[in-house]
């Protein structure tokens, strides 16, 4: 199994605005801290969710292409390790009450 190398772009003005980049593919994933900012899912992108360090995060791809879709979970797992939260469960739907669930 190939192991992708991921890089992290951070926003110095917003600690919750990270973007995960794959070094070897076009995969990019935007990270949102749902307790600190609004999030409106884009219908043409993949969204996944996870709790880390008592905060809920949303992960949304940026201009996803079919060949990168299988790497999304691996990139989020890498980010969880980076945040020192390797046990983070990756969720397919927004777990907050009253949120729309993708069908």
mmCIF file of C-alpha atoms in Angstrom:
data_model
loop_
_atom_site.group_PDB
_atom_site.id
_atom_site.type_symbol
_atom_site.label_atom_id
_atom_site.label_comp_id
_atom_site.label_asym_id
_atom_site.label_seq_id
_atom_site.Cartn_x
_atom_site.Cartn_y
_atom_site.Cartn_z
ATOM 1 C CA UNK A 1 0.000 0.000 0.000
ATOM 2 C CA UNK A 2 1.307 3.420 -0.960
ATOM 3 C CA UNK A 3 1.550 5.999 1.778
ATOM 4 C CA UNK A 4 0.705 9.514 0.729
ATOM 5 C CA UNK A 5 2.569 12.441 2.175
ATOM 6 C CA UNK A 6 0.366 15.248 3.438
ATOM 7 C CA UNK A 7 1.196 18.870 4.075
ATOM 8 C CA UNK A 8 -0.720 21.391 6.132
ATOM 9 C CA UNK A 9 -1.427 25.007 5.236
ATOM 10 C CA UNK A 10 -2.503 27.074 8.227
ATOM 11 C CA UNK A 11 -4.097 30.485 8.448
ATOM 12 C CA UNK A 12 -2.138 32.637 10.921
ATOM 13 C CA UNK A 13 -5.290 34.687 11.579
ATOM 14 C CA UNK A 14 -7.557 31.686 12.242
ATOM 15 C CA UNK A 15 -6.264 28.617 14.073
ATOM 16 C CA UNK A 16 -9.265 26.603 12.866
ATOM 17 C CA UNK A 17 -8.713 27.202 9.173
ATOM 18 C CA UNK A 18 -6.324 24.467 8.107
ATOM 19 C CA UNK A 19 -6.089 22.970 4.635
ATOM 20 C CA UNK A 20 -4.664 19.480 4.180
ATOM 21 C CA UNK A 21 -2.755 19.010 0.900
ATOM 22 C CA UNK A 22 -1.551 15.772 -0.624
ATOM 23 C CA UNK A 23 1.988 16.174 -1.879
ATOM 24 C CA UNK A 24 1.526 13.661 -4.689
ATOM 25 C CA UNK A 25 -2.069 14.212 -5.836
ATOM 26 C CA UNK A 26 -4.544 17.044 -6.300
ATOM 27 C CA UNK A 27 -6.342 16.225 -3.030
ATOM 28 C CA UNK A 28 -7.084 19.215 -0.771
ATOM 29 C CA UNK A 29 -9.314 19.178 2.299
ATOM 30 C CA UNK A 30 -10.504 22.237 4.198
ATOM 31 C CA UNK A 31 -10.884 21.868 7.981
ATOM 32 C CA UNK A 32 -13.659 23.667 9.878
ATOM 33 C CA UNK A 33 -14.034 23.934 13.683
ATOM 34 C CA UNK A 34 -17.792 23.653 13.983
ATOM 35 C CA UNK A 35 -17.886 25.060 17.513
ATOM 36 C CA UNK A 36 -16.245 28.276 16.306
ATOM 37 C CA UNK A 37 -17.557 28.912 12.796
ATOM 38 C CA UNK A 38 -20.473 28.333 10.466
ATOM 39 C CA UNK A 39 -20.251 25.548 7.912
ATOM 40 C CA UNK A 40 -22.426 25.114 4.834
ATOM 41 C CA UNK A 41 -21.588 21.921 2.963
ATOM 42 C CA UNK A 42 -20.959 22.221 -0.761
ATOM 43 C CA UNK A 43 -23.096 19.686 -2.641
ATOM 44 C CA UNK A 44 -20.318 18.683 -5.083
ATOM 45 C CA UNK A 45 -17.746 17.948 -2.398
ATOM 46 C CA UNK A 46 -17.191 15.191 0.165
ATOM 47 C CA UNK A 47 -17.807 16.090 3.810
ATOM 48 C CA UNK A 48 -16.763 14.001 6.787
ATOM 49 C CA UNK A 49 -16.809 14.834 10.492
ATOM 50 C CA UNK A 50 -14.866 13.941 13.599
ATOM 51 C CA UNK A 51 -14.401 14.818 17.257
ATOM 52 C CA UNK A 52 -10.873 15.644 18.421
ATOM 53 C CA UNK A 53 -9.874 17.138 21.749
ATOM 54 C CA UNK A 54 -13.555 17.762 22.638
ATOM 55 C CA UNK A 55 -14.199 19.750 19.439
ATOM 56 C CA UNK A 56 -16.225 18.763 16.389
ATOM 57 C CA UNK A 57 -14.514 19.246 13.046
ATOM 58 C CA UNK A 58 -15.880 19.141 9.511
ATOM 59 C CA UNK A 59 -13.593 18.118 6.676
ATOM 60 C CA UNK A 60 -14.593 19.156 3.157
ATOM 61 C CA UNK A 61 -12.741 18.420 -0.053
ATOM 62 C CA UNK A 62 -11.797 21.214 -2.438
ATOM 63 C CA UNK A 63 -12.487 20.487 -6.120
ATOM 64 C CA UNK A 64 -12.402 16.717 -5.557
ATOM 65 C CA UNK A 65 -11.609 14.468 -8.518
ATOM 66 C CA UNK A 66 -12.637 10.817 -8.657
ATOM 67 C CA UNK A 67 -9.125 9.399 -8.395
ATOM 68 C CA UNK A 68 -8.506 11.231 -5.097
ATOM 69 C CA UNK A 69 -11.763 10.248 -3.356
ATOM 70 C CA UNK A 70 -10.305 7.093 -1.797
ATOM 71 C CA UNK A 71 -7.526 9.093 -0.124
ATOM 72 C CA UNK A 72 -9.830 11.415 1.827
ATOM 73 C CA UNK A 73 -10.078 9.182 4.914
ATOM 74 C CA UNK A 74 -6.307 8.648 4.968
ATOM 75 C CA UNK A 75 -5.712 12.392 4.860
ATOM 76 C CA UNK A 76 -8.134 12.952 7.749
ATOM 77 C CA UNK A 77 -6.462 10.174 9.744
ATOM 78 C CA UNK A 78 -3.118 11.882 9.131
ATOM 79 C CA UNK A 79 -4.600 15.154 10.420
ATOM 80 C CA UNK A 80 -5.956 13.391 13.520
ATOM 81 C CA UNK A 81 -2.457 12.025 14.218
ATOM 82 C CA UNK A 82 -1.038 15.513 13.665
ATOM 83 C CA UNK A 83 -3.494 16.859 16.267
ATOM 84 C CA UNK A 84 -2.361 14.091 18.641
ATOM 85 C CA UNK A 85 -5.788 12.463 18.488
ATOM 86 C CA UNK A 86 -5.208 9.208 16.543
ATOM 87 C CA UNK A 87 -8.353 7.640 18.023
ATOM 88 C CA UNK A 88 -10.626 10.170 16.284
ATOM 89 C CA UNK A 89 -13.659 8.464 14.780
ATOM 90 C CA UNK A 90 -14.422 9.699 11.276
ATOM 91 C CA UNK A 91 -18.161 10.147 10.813
ATOM 92 C CA UNK A 92 -20.053 10.244 7.484
ATOM 93 C CA UNK A 93 -22.799 12.586 8.745
ATOM 94 C CA UNK A 94 -22.947 15.718 10.855
ATOM 95 C CA UNK A 95 -23.642 14.434 14.404
ATOM 96 C CA UNK A 96 -25.117 17.691 15.690
ATOM 97 C CA UNK A 97 -28.843 17.516 16.433
ATOM 98 C CA UNK A 98 -31.040 19.031 13.762
ATOM 99 C CA UNK A 99 -28.423 19.008 11.028
ATOM 100 C CA UNK A 100 -29.325 17.751 7.578
ATOM 101 C CA UNK A 101 -28.053 14.306 6.782
ATOM 102 C CA UNK A 102 -26.745 13.715 3.272
ATOM 103 C CA UNK A 103 -28.558 11.069 1.304
#
